Amino acid sequence: SFEGGGDLEEVAVNEEDSVGNEFGFNGLVDWKLGENSAAQFRGSYNRENQRSSERGLAYRPEDRRHPASSTSEIRRSLDEQADRTDSYTIGAGLTHKAERWELDARLSRTGDLSRTPGNRTYEFHQEGVGIDYAVDDPRFPSIAPRAGARPDDADLFFLNEFRHRRRERREDDSVASLDLKLPQLGRWKAAWAKVGAKYRALHTDRIEANDVFAATGGGIRLSEVVGAGRNDHFLGGRYPLHTFPSAVALRDLFALHPERFALDVDSTHSDTDPANYDVSQDVFAHYAMASAALGRDTRVLAGMRMERTGNRFTGNELVFDADGHYEATNRVGAASSYTNWFPGLHVTHPLSPPLDLFAA
């Protein structure tokens, strides 16, 4: 009973077919340059492809609180998607030990590039169709057309919206580090010192275009592009899936008769422009630390690390008029930076054979 406050917003089911493949390779080289030096090189590459096709069926009552006493809207949709992701990692390292110093240098770069060359989503609607609902099983509300209703008549469904989306997202992460250690500090007993620096640069760039089209003139009927696919056993036969558009027929129609599609400028800009942005972050850190023995048993470790972080962001701001129509897109940006200092002091001292004192 919906009188108790429950609202039936919609009953929607989707069936998806997908296929994917992935391949990659990696390599590692360790090179002993001499008695005290060694180098390392590594690299990897991975590609993942994914293609899918999804058919969607949705029933939406106009009166959500009393769905059994109202007419409904039925949506039949088709979504085609193809994605490709390329990932790579390259790195190099060098270590060297001399009599009075030790060196460790490393460099790496990781990148990801995701491409969506052209996703297509089509929605066909039939409005004002009589449908009765029952929710005896909350997971699977039952749906039955009323006398005279034709929910499966492809001639009564009209194209409501066609979306064509292209997207590219690139992420890069580069790291360089250099560490120098002095294993002995003059006459200090068991003393050593270490200094180092590290730089990290992260960057994300997203480029996206979402073109939204509506049908012109008398509209586009589903019967013009209906496909032959049918599944009468979906979810135990509760919701037969049929009367869906054909992807091939829709692509041909758009290519041969572009005049039957009108670009929705307002929706295109509102979906496209905010999705484009560029973000960068740079972190530079360096440190110094030393350890020495005080007396016979006490040992002190002290150090300081500084991190400087800078952030930059650019995006889009949309301007609409009082009626909600698109007017302009303004490029906006922001930047911030901050510095953190991390001092540390550690002292250890043995009190007795089974007990040590540690302070930090």
mmCIF file with all atom_site columns, N, CA and C in Angstrom, residues 140-202:
data_model
loop_
_atom_site.group_PDB
_atom_site.id
_atom_site.type_symbol
_atom_site.label_atom_id
_atom_site.label_alt_id
_atom_site.label_comp_id
_atom_site.label_asym_id
_atom_site.label_entity_id
_atom_site.label_seq_id
_atom_site.pdbx_PDB_ins_code
_atom_site.Cartn_x
_atom_site.Cartn_y
_atom_site.Cartn_z
_atom_site.occupancy
_atom_site.B_iso_or_equiv
_atom_site.pdbx_formal_charge
_atom_site.auth_seq_id
_atom_site.auth_comp_id
_atom_site.auth_asym_id
_atom_site.auth_atom_id
_atom_site.pdbx_PDB_model_num
ATOM 1   N N  . PHE A 1 140 ? 10.613 -7.220 -6.931  1.00 0.00 ? 140 PHE A N  1
ATOM 2   C CA . PHE A 1 140 ? 10.164 -7.329 -8.320  1.00 0.00 ? 140 PHE A CA 1
ATOM 3   C C  . PHE A 1 140 ? 8.702  -6.887 -8.428  1.00 0.00 ? 140 PHE A C  1
ATOM 4   N N  . PRO A 1 141 ? 8.431  -5.557 -8.425  1.00 0.00 ? 141 PRO A N  1
ATOM 5   C CA . PRO A 1 141 ? 7.043  -5.110 -8.610  1.00 0.00 ? 141 PRO A CA 1
ATOM 6   C C  . PRO A 1 141 ? 6.496  -5.635 -9.925  1.00 0.00 ? 141 PRO A C  1
ATOM 7   N N  . SER A 1 142 ? 5.249  -6.093 -9.877  1.00 0.00 ? 142 SER A N  1
ATOM 8   C CA . SER A 1 142 ? 4.639  -6.616 -11.100 1.00 0.00 ? 142 SER A CA 1
ATOM 9   C C  . SER A 1 142 ? 4.001  -5.479 -11.884 1.00 0.00 ? 142 SER A C  1
ATOM 10  N N  . ILE A 1 143 ? 4.017  -5.621 -13.206 1.00 0.00 ? 143 ILE A N  1
ATOM 11  C CA . ILE A 1 143 ? 3.540  -4.584 -14.112 1.00 0.00 ? 143 ILE A CA 1
ATOM 12  C C  . ILE A 1 143 ? 2.623  -5.251 -15.131 1.00 0.00 ? 143 ILE A C  1
ATOM 13  N N  . ALA A 1 144 ? 1.452  -4.665 -15.336 1.00 0.00 ? 144 ALA A N  1
ATOM 14  C CA . ALA A 1 144 ? 0.501  -5.214 -16.300 1.00 0.00 ? 144 ALA A CA 1
ATOM 15  C C  . ALA A 1 144 ? -0.141 -4.068 -17.074 1.00 0.00 ? 144 ALA A C  1
ATOM 16  N N  . PRO A 1 145 ? -0.145 -4.137 -18.408 1.00 0.00 ? 145 PRO A N  1
ATOM 17  C CA . PRO A 1 145 ? -0.800 -3.078 -19.194 1.00 0.00 ? 145 PRO A CA 1
ATOM 18  C C  . PRO A 1 145 ? -2.322 -3.174 -19.069 1.00 0.00 ? 145 PRO A C  1
ATOM 19  N N  . ARG A 1 146 ? -2.962 -2.010 -19.084 1.00 0.00 ? 146 ARG A N  1
ATOM 20  C CA . ARG A 1 146 ? -4.418 -1.985 -19.039 1.00 0.00 ? 146 ARG A CA 1
ATOM 21  C C  . ARG A 1 146 ? -4.990 -2.284 -20.427 1.00 0.00 ? 146 ARG A C  1
ATOM 22  N N  . ALA A 1 147 ? -6.291 -2.519 -20.441 1.00 0.00 ? 147 ALA A N  1
ATOM 23  C CA . ALA A 1 147 ? -6.964 -2.799 -21.705 1.00 0.00 ? 147 ALA A CA 1
ATOM 24  C C  . ALA A 1 147 ? -6.784 -1.607 -22.644 1.00 0.00 ? 147 ALA A C  1
ATOM 25  N N  . GLY A 1 148 ? -6.384 -1.891 -23.851 1.00 0.00 ? 148 GLY A N  1
ATOM 26  C CA . GLY A 1 148 ? -6.180 -0.833 -24.837 1.00 0.00 ? 148 GLY A CA 1
ATOM 27  C C  . GLY A 1 148 ? -4.782 -0.258 -24.851 1.00 0.00 ? 148 GLY A C  1
ATOM 28  N N  . ALA A 1 149 ? -3.985 -0.509 -23.808 1.00 0.00 ? 149 ALA A N  1
ATOM 29  C CA . ALA A 1 149 ? -2.619 0.002  -23.770 1.00 0.00 ? 149 ALA A CA 1
ATOM 30  C C  . ALA A 1 149 ? -1.729 -0.817 -24.701 1.00 0.00 ? 149 ALA A C  1
ATOM 31  N N  . ARG A 1 150 ? -0.782 -0.146 -25.319 1.00 0.00 ? 150 ARG A N  1
ATOM 32  C CA . ARG A 1 150 ? 0.129  -0.831 -26.239 1.00 0.00 ? 150 ARG A CA 1
ATOM 33  C C  . ARG A 1 150 ? 1.582  -0.490 -25.867 1.00 0.00 ? 150 ARG A C  1
ATOM 34  N N  . PRO A 1 151 ? 2.056  -1.033 -24.759 1.00 0.00 ? 151 PRO A N  1
ATOM 35  C CA . PRO A 1 151 ? 3.415  -0.688 -24.308 1.00 0.00 ? 151 PRO A CA 1
ATOM 36  C C  . PRO A 1 151 ? 4.516  -1.259 -25.177 1.00 0.00 ? 151 PRO A C  1
ATOM 37  N N  . ASP A 1 152 ? 4.188  -2.207 -26.078 1.00 0.00 ? 152 ASP A N  1
ATOM 38  C CA . ASP A 1 152 ? 5.203  -2.823 -26.917 1.00 0.00 ? 152 ASP A CA 1
ATOM 39  C C  . ASP A 1 152 ? 5.121  -2.356 -28.368 1.00 0.00 ? 152 ASP A C  1
ATOM 40  N N  . ASP A 1 153 ? 4.298  -1.353 -28.641 1.00 0.00 ? 153 ASP A N  1
ATOM 41  C CA . ASP A 1 153 ? 4.140  -0.859 -30.006 1.00 0.00 ? 153 ASP A CA 1
ATOM 42  C C  . ASP A 1 153 ? 5.277  0.112  -30.315 1.00 0.00 ? 153 ASP A C  1
ATOM 43  N N  . ALA A 1 154 ? 6.218  -0.296 -31.156 1.00 0.00 ? 154 ALA A N  1
ATOM 44  C CA . ALA A 1 154 ? 7.376  0.545  -31.464 1.00 0.00 ? 154 ALA A CA 1
ATOM 45  C C  . ALA A 1 154 ? 6.975  1.829  -32.167 1.00 0.00 ? 154 ALA A C  1
ATOM 46  N N  . ASP A 1 155 ? 5.794  1.865  -32.777 1.00 0.00 ? 155 ASP A N  1
ATOM 47  C CA . ASP A 1 155 ? 5.365  3.061  -33.487 1.00 0.00 ? 155 ASP A CA 1
ATOM 48  C C  . ASP A 1 155 ? 4.951  4.176  -32.535 1.00 0.00 ? 155 ASP A C  1
ATOM 49  N N  . LEU A 1 156 ? 4.763  3.849  -31.245 1.00 0.00 ? 156 LEU A N  1
ATOM 50  C CA . LEU A 1 156 ? 4.323  4.837  -30.266 1.00 0.00 ? 156 LEU A CA 1
ATOM 51  C C  . LEU A 1 156 ? 5.486  5.401  -29.439 1.00 0.00 ? 156 LEU A C  1
ATOM 52  N N  . PHE A 1 157 ? 6.686  4.912  -29.673 1.00 0.00 ? 157 PHE A N  1
ATOM 53  C CA . PHE A 1 157 ? 7.861  5.415  -28.964 1.00 0.00 ? 157 PHE A CA 1
ATOM 54  C C  . PHE A 1 157 ? 8.604  6.415  -29.850 1.00 0.00 ? 157 PHE A C  1
ATOM 55  N N  . PHE A 1 158 ? 8.951  7.567  -29.265 1.00 0.00 ? 158 PHE A N  1
ATOM 56  C CA . PHE A 1 158 ? 9.669  8.614  -29.991 1.00 0.00 ? 158 PHE A CA 1
ATOM 57  C C  . PHE A 1 158 ? 11.008 8.893  -29.309 1.00 0.00 ? 158 PHE A C  1
ATOM 58  N N  . LEU A 1 159 ? 12.000 9.230  -30.130 1.00 0.00 ? 159 LEU A N  1
ATOM 59  C CA . LEU A 1 159 ? 13.315 9.546  -29.588 1.00 0.00 ? 159 LEU A CA 1
ATOM 60  C C  . LEU A 1 159 ? 13.216 10.779 -28.703 1.00 0.00 ? 159 LEU A C  1
ATOM 61  N N  . ASN A 1 160 ? 13.594 10.619 -27.445 1.00 0.00 ? 160 ASN A N  1
ATOM 62  C CA . ASN A 1 160 ? 13.605 11.740 -26.510 1.00 0.00 ? 160 ASN A CA 1
ATOM 63  C C  . ASN A 1 160 ? 14.966 12.420 -26.463 1.00 0.00 ? 160 ASN A C  1
ATOM 64  N N  . GLU A 1 161 ? 16.041 11.608 -26.555 1.00 0.00 ? 161 GLU A N  1
ATOM 65  C CA . GLU A 1 161 ? 17.368 12.177 -26.418 1.00 0.00 ? 161 GLU A CA 1
ATOM 66  C C  . GLU A 1 161 ? 18.405 11.225 -26.988 1.00 0.00 ? 161 GLU A C  1
ATOM 67  N N  . PHE A 1 162 ? 19.407 11.796 -27.612 1.00 0.00 ? 162 PHE A N  1
ATOM 68  C CA . PHE A 1 162 ? 20.565 11.045 -28.106 1.00 0.00 ? 162 PHE A CA 1
ATOM 69  C C  . PHE A 1 162 ? 21.810 11.756 -27.593 1.00 0.00 ? 162 PHE A C  1
ATOM 70  N N  . ARG A 1 163 ? 22.677 11.006 -26.887 1.00 0.00 ? 163 ARG A N  1
ATOM 71  C CA . ARG A 1 163 ? 23.908 11.560 -26.331 1.00 0.00 ? 163 ARG A CA 1
ATOM 72  C C  . ARG A 1 163 ? 25.113 10.883 -26.967 1.00 0.00 ? 163 ARG A C  1
ATOM 73  N N  . HIS A 1 164 ? 26.043 11.714 -27.377 1.00 0.00 ? 164 HIS A N  1
ATOM 74  C CA . HIS A 1 164 ? 27.295 11.226 -27.953 1.00 0.00 ? 164 HIS A CA 1
ATOM 75  C C  . HIS A 1 164 ? 28.429 11.779 -27.099 1.00 0.00 ? 164 HIS A C  1
ATOM 76  N N  . ARG A 1 165 ? 29.165 10.893 -26.417 1.00 0.00 ? 165 ARG A N  1
ATOM 77  C CA . ARG A 1 165 ? 30.171 11.314 -25.441 1.00 0.00 ? 165 ARG A CA 1
ATOM 78  C C  . ARG A 1 165 ? 31.541 10.811 -25.851 1.00 0.00 ? 165 ARG A C  1
ATOM 79  N N  . ARG A 1 166 ? 32.527 11.723 -25.806 1.00 0.00 ? 166 ARG A N  1
ATOM 80  C CA . ARG A 1 166 ? 33.936 11.391 -26.002 1.00 0.00 ? 166 ARG A CA 1
ATOM 81  C C  . ARG A 1 166 ? 34.704 11.910 -24.799 1.00 0.00 ? 166 ARG A C  1
ATOM 82  N N  . ARG A 1 167 ? 35.641 11.111 -24.339 1.00 0.00 ? 167 ARG A N  1
ATOM 83  C CA . ARG A 1 167 ? 36.356 11.505 -23.124 1.00 0.00 ? 167 ARG A CA 1
ATOM 84  C C  . ARG A 1 167 ? 37.788 10.985 -23.168 1.00 0.00 ? 167 ARG A C  1
ATOM 85  N N  . GLU A 1 168 ? 38.685 11.797 -22.605 1.00 0.00 ? 168 GLU A N  1
ATOM 86  C CA . GLU A 1 168 ? 40.084 11.407 -22.452 1.00 0.00 ? 168 GLU A CA 1
ATOM 87  C C  . GLU A 1 168 ? 40.575 11.920 -21.104 1.00 0.00 ? 168 GLU A C  1
ATOM 88  N N  . ARG A 1 169 ? 41.157 11.047 -20.343 1.00 0.00 ? 169 ARG A N  1
ATOM 89  C CA . ARG A 1 169 ? 41.660 11.403 -19.009 1.00 0.00 ? 169 ARG A CA 1
ATOM 90  C C  . ARG A 1 169 ? 43.104 10.907 -18.893 1.00 0.00 ? 169 ARG A C  1
ATOM 91  N N  . ARG A 1 170 ? 44.000 11.842 -18.594 1.00 0.00 ? 170 ARG A N  1
ATOM 92  C CA . ARG A 1 170 ? 45.416 11.521 -18.509 1.00 0.00 ? 170 ARG A CA 1
ATOM 93  C C  . ARG A 1 170 ? 45.908 11.830 -17.091 1.00 0.00 ? 170 ARG A C  1
ATOM 94  N N  . GLU A 1 171 ? 46.602 10.875 -16.490 1.00 0.00 ? 171 GLU A N  1
ATOM 95  C CA . GLU A 1 171 ? 47.173 11.046 -15.163 1.00 0.00 ? 171 GLU A CA 1
ATOM 96  C C  . GLU A 1 171 ? 48.660 10.690 -15.208 1.00 0.00 ? 171 GLU A C  1
ATOM 97  N N  . ASP A 1 172 ? 49.490 11.573 -14.653 1.00 0.00 ? 172 ASP A N  1
ATOM 98  C CA . ASP A 1 172 ? 50.932 11.347 -14.604 1.00 0.00 ? 172 ASP A CA 1
ATOM 99  C C  . ASP A 1 172 ? 51.427 11.562 -13.182 1.00 0.00 ? 172 ASP A C  1
ATOM 100 N N  . ASP A 1 173 ? 52.367 10.729 -12.775 1.00 0.00 ? 173 ASP A N  1
ATOM 101 C CA . ASP A 1 173 ? 52.954 10.824 -11.432 1.00 0.00 ? 173 ASP A CA 1
ATOM 102 C C  . ASP A 1 173 ? 54.460 10.581 -11.577 1.00 0.00 ? 173 ASP A C  1
ATOM 103 N N  . SER A 1 174 ? 55.252 11.639 -11.354 1.00 0.00 ? 174 SER A N  1
ATOM 104 C CA . SER A 1 174 ? 56.703 11.557 -11.489 1.00 0.00 ? 174 SER A CA 1
ATOM 105 C C  . SER A 1 174 ? 57.362 11.798 -10.136 1.00 0.00 ? 174 SER A C  1
ATOM 106 N N  . VAL A 1 175 ? 58.384 10.985 -9.826  1.00 0.00 ? 175 VAL A N  1
ATOM 107 C CA . VAL A 1 175 ? 59.077 11.084 -8.541  1.00 0.00 ? 175 VAL A CA 1
ATOM 108 C C  . VAL A 1 175 ? 60.576 11.009 -8.784  1.00 0.00 ? 175 VAL A C  1
ATOM 109 N N  . ALA A 1 176 ? 61.325 11.924 -8.149  1.00 0.00 ? 176 ALA A N  1
ATOM 110 C CA . ALA A 1 176 ? 62.788 11.897 -8.186  1.00 0.00 ? 176 ALA A CA 1
ATOM 111 C C  . ALA A 1 176 ? 63.302 12.070 -6.768  1.00 0.00 ? 176 ALA A C  1
ATOM 112 N N  . SER A 1 177 ? 64.282 11.268 -6.388  1.00 0.00 ? 177 SER A N  1
ATOM 113 C CA . SER A 1 177 ? 64.813 11.361 -5.033  1.00 0.00 ? 177 SER A CA 1
ATOM 114 C C  . SER A 1 177 ? 66.318 11.180 -5.052  1.00 0.00 ? 177 SER A C  1
ATOM 115 N N  . LEU A 1 178 ? 66.984 11.802 -4.081  1.00 0.00 ? 178 LEU A N  1
ATOM 116 C CA . LEU A 1 178 ? 68.431 11.707 -3.933  1.00 0.00 ? 178 LEU A CA 1
ATOM 117 C C  . LEU A 1 178 ? 68.755 11.667 -2.445  1.00 0.00 ? 178 LEU A C  1
ATOM 118 N N  . ASP A 1 179 ? 69.494 10.633 -2.010  1.00 0.00 ? 179 ASP A N  1
ATOM 119 C CA . ASP A 1 179 ? 69.872 10.481 -0.609  1.00 0.00 ? 179 ASP A CA 1
ATOM 120 C C  . ASP A 1 179 ? 71.382 10.303 -0.523  1.00 0.00 ? 179 ASP A C  1
ATOM 121 N N  . LEU A 1 180 ? 71.976 10.997 0.451   1.00 0.00 ? 180 LEU A N  1
ATOM 122 C CA . LEU A 1 180 ? 73.420 10.916 0.682   1.00 0.00 ? 180 LEU A CA 1
ATOM 123 C C  . LEU A 1 180 ? 73.651 10.614 2.155   1.00 0.00 ? 180 LEU A C  1
ATOM 124 N N  . LYS A 1 181 ? 74.412 9.564  2.419   1.00 0.00 ? 181 LYS A N  1
ATOM 125 C CA . LYS A 1 181 ? 74.679 9.159  3.801   1.00 0.00 ? 181 LYS A CA 1
ATOM 126 C C  . LYS A 1 181 ? 76.175 9.196  4.082   1.00 0.00 ? 181 LYS A C  1
ATOM 127 N N  . LEU A 1 182 ? 76.503 9.749  5.256   1.00 0.00 ? 182 LEU A N  1
ATOM 128 C CA . LEU A 1 182 ? 77.870 9.734  5.760   1.00 0.00 ? 182 LEU A CA 1
ATOM 129 C C  . LEU A 1 182 ? 77.909 8.734  6.907   1.00 0.00 ? 182 LEU A C  1
ATOM 130 N N  . PRO A 1 183 ? 78.426 7.543  6.693   1.00 0.00 ? 183 PRO A N  1
ATOM 131 C CA . PRO A 1 183 ? 78.347 6.496  7.721   1.00 0.00 ? 183 PRO A CA 1
ATOM 132 C C  . PRO A 1 183 ? 79.206 6.776  8.952   1.00 0.00 ? 183 PRO A C  1
ATOM 133 N N  . GLN A 1 184 ? 80.154 7.699  8.851   1.00 0.00 ? 184 GLN A N  1
ATOM 134 C CA . GLN A 1 184 ? 80.989 8.043  10.003  1.00 0.00 ? 184 GLN A CA 1
ATOM 135 C C  . GLN A 1 184 ? 81.181 9.558  10.037  1.00 0.00 ? 184 GLN A C  1
ATOM 136 N N  . LEU A 1 185 ? 81.083 10.106 11.253  1.00 0.00 ? 185 LEU A N  1
ATOM 137 C CA . LEU A 1 185 ? 81.251 11.539 11.445  1.00 0.00 ? 185 LEU A CA 1
ATOM 138 C C  . LEU A 1 185 ? 82.489 11.792 12.307  1.00 0.00 ? 185 LEU A C  1
ATOM 139 N N  . GLY A 1 186 ? 83.608 11.872 11.662  1.00 0.00 ? 186 GLY A N  1
ATOM 140 C CA . GLY A 1 186 ? 84.846 12.212 12.357  1.00 0.00 ? 186 GLY A CA 1
ATOM 141 C C  . GLY A 1 186 ? 85.102 11.319 13.555  1.00 0.00 ? 186 GLY A C  1
ATOM 142 N N  . ARG A 1 187 ? 85.311 11.967 14.714  1.00 0.00 ? 187 ARG A N  1
ATOM 143 C CA . ARG A 1 187 ? 85.657 11.238 15.923  1.00 0.00 ? 187 ARG A CA 1
ATOM 144 C C  . ARG A 1 187 ? 84.440 10.906 16.778  1.00 0.00 ? 187 ARG A C  1
ATOM 145 N N  . TRP A 1 188 ? 83.272 11.276 16.286  1.00 0.00 ? 188 TRP A N  1
ATOM 146 C CA . TRP A 1 188 ? 82.076 10.950 17.077  1.00 0.00 ? 188 TRP A CA 1
ATOM 147 C C  . TRP A 1 188 ? 81.913 9.440  17.126  1.00 0.00 ? 188 TRP A C  1
ATOM 148 N N  . LYS A 1 189 ? 81.559 8.954  18.283  1.00 0.00 ? 189 LYS A N  1
ATOM 149 C CA . LYS A 1 189 ? 81.418 7.513  18.485  1.00 0.00 ? 189 LYS A CA 1
ATOM 150 C C  . LYS A 1 189 ? 80.147 7.007  17.800  1.00 0.00 ? 189 LYS A C  1
ATOM 151 N N  . ALA A 1 190 ? 80.304 6.074  16.862  1.00 0.00 ? 190 ALA A N  1
ATOM 152 C CA . ALA A 1 190 ? 79.166 5.439  16.171  1.00 0.00 ? 190 ALA A CA 1
ATOM 153 C C  . ALA A 1 190 ? 78.167 6.473  15.690  1.00 0.00 ? 190 ALA A C  1
ATOM 154 N N  . ALA A 1 191 ? 78.656 7.534  15.076  1.00 0.00 ? 191 ALA A N  1
ATOM 155 C CA . ALA A 1 191 ? 77.777 8.599  14.596  1.00 0.00 ? 191 ALA A CA 1
ATOM 156 C C  . ALA A 1 191 ? 77.676 8.548  13.072  1.00 0.00 ? 191 ALA A C  1
ATOM 157 N N  . TRP A 1 192 ? 76.522 8.889  12.579  1.00 0.00 ? 192 TRP A N  1
ATOM 158 C CA . TRP A 1 192 ? 76.304 8.977  11.134  1.00 0.00 ? 192 TRP A CA 1
ATOM 159 C C  . TRP A 1 192 ? 75.323 10.106 10.841  1.00 0.00 ? 192 TRP A C  1
ATOM 160 N N  . ALA A 1 193 ? 75.306 10.557 9.605   1.00 0.00 ? 193 ALA A N  1
ATOM 161 C CA . ALA A 1 193 ? 74.404 11.625 9.172   1.00 0.00 ? 193 ALA A CA 1
ATOM 162 C C  . ALA A 1 193 ? 73.860 11.290 7.792   1.00 0.00 ? 193 ALA A C  1
ATOM 163 N N  . LYS A 1 194 ? 72.680 11.841 7.509   1.00 0.00 ? 194 LYS A N  1
ATOM 164 C CA . LYS A 1 194 ? 72.031 11.558 6.239   1.00 0.00 ? 194 LYS A CA 1
ATOM 165 C C  . LYS A 1 194 ? 71.247 12.786 5.784   1.00 0.00 ? 194 LYS A C  1
ATOM 166 N N  . VAL A 1 195 ? 71.331 13.138 4.509   1.00 0.00 ? 195 VAL A N  1
ATOM 167 C CA . VAL A 1 195 ? 70.570 14.240 3.931   1.00 0.00 ? 195 VAL A CA 1
ATOM 168 C C  . VAL A 1 195 ? 69.955 13.742 2.636   1.00 0.00 ? 195 VAL A C  1
ATOM 169 N N  . GLY A 1 196 ? 68.870 14.376 2.241   1.00 0.00 ? 196 GLY A N  1
ATOM 170 C CA . GLY A 1 196 ? 68.218 13.947 1.021   1.00 0.00 ? 196 GLY A CA 1
ATOM 171 C C  . GLY A 1 196 ? 67.153 14.919 0.569   1.00 0.00 ? 196 GLY A C  1
ATOM 172 N N  . ALA A 1 197 ? 66.706 14.732 -0.670  1.00 0.00 ? 197 ALA A N  1
ATOM 173 C CA . ALA A 1 197 ? 65.654 15.565 -1.252  1.00 0.00 ? 197 ALA A CA 1
ATOM 174 C C  . ALA A 1 197 ? 64.774 14.685 -2.130  1.00 0.00 ? 197 ALA A C  1
ATOM 175 N N  . LYS A 1 198 ? 63.525 15.102 -2.249  1.00 0.00 ? 198 LYS A N  1
ATOM 176 C CA . LYS A 1 198 ? 62.568 14.348 -3.052  1.00 0.00 ? 198 LYS A CA 1
ATOM 177 C C  . LYS A 1 198 ? 61.602 15.317 -3.712  1.00 0.00 ? 198 LYS A C  1
ATOM 178 N N  . TYR A 1 199 ? 61.307 15.048 -4.977  1.00 0.00 ? 199 TYR A N  1
ATOM 179 C CA . TYR A 1 199 ? 60.362 15.892 -5.733  1.00 0.00 ? 199 TYR A CA 1
ATOM 180 C C  . TYR A 1 199 ? 59.317 14.982 -6.362  1.00 0.00 ? 199 TYR A C  1
ATOM 181 N N  . ARG A 1 200 ? 58.055 15.403 -6.231  1.00 0.00 ? 200 ARG A N  1
ATOM 182 C CA . ARG A 1 200 ? 56.963 14.634 -6.812  1.00 0.00 ? 200 ARG A CA 1
ATOM 183 C C  . ARG A 1 200 ? 56.021 15.574 -7.550  1.00 0.00 ? 200 ARG A C  1
ATOM 184 N N  . ALA A 1 201 ? 55.674 15.216 -8.780  1.00 0.00 ? 201 ALA A N  1
ATOM 185 C CA . ALA A 1 201 ? 54.766 16.012 -9.601  1.00 0.00 ? 201 ALA A CA 1
ATOM 186 C C  . ALA A 1 201 ? 53.610 15.130 -10.055 1.00 0.00 ? 201 ALA A C  1
ATOM 187 N N  . LEU A 1 202 ? 52.393 15.544 -9.716  1.00 0.00 ? 202 LEU A N  1
ATOM 188 C CA . LEU A 1 202 ? 51.184 14.828 -10.111 1.00 0.00 ? 202 LEU A CA 1
ATOM 189 C C  . LEU A 1 202 ? 50.346 15.740 -11.005 1.00 0.00 ? 202 LEU A C  1
#
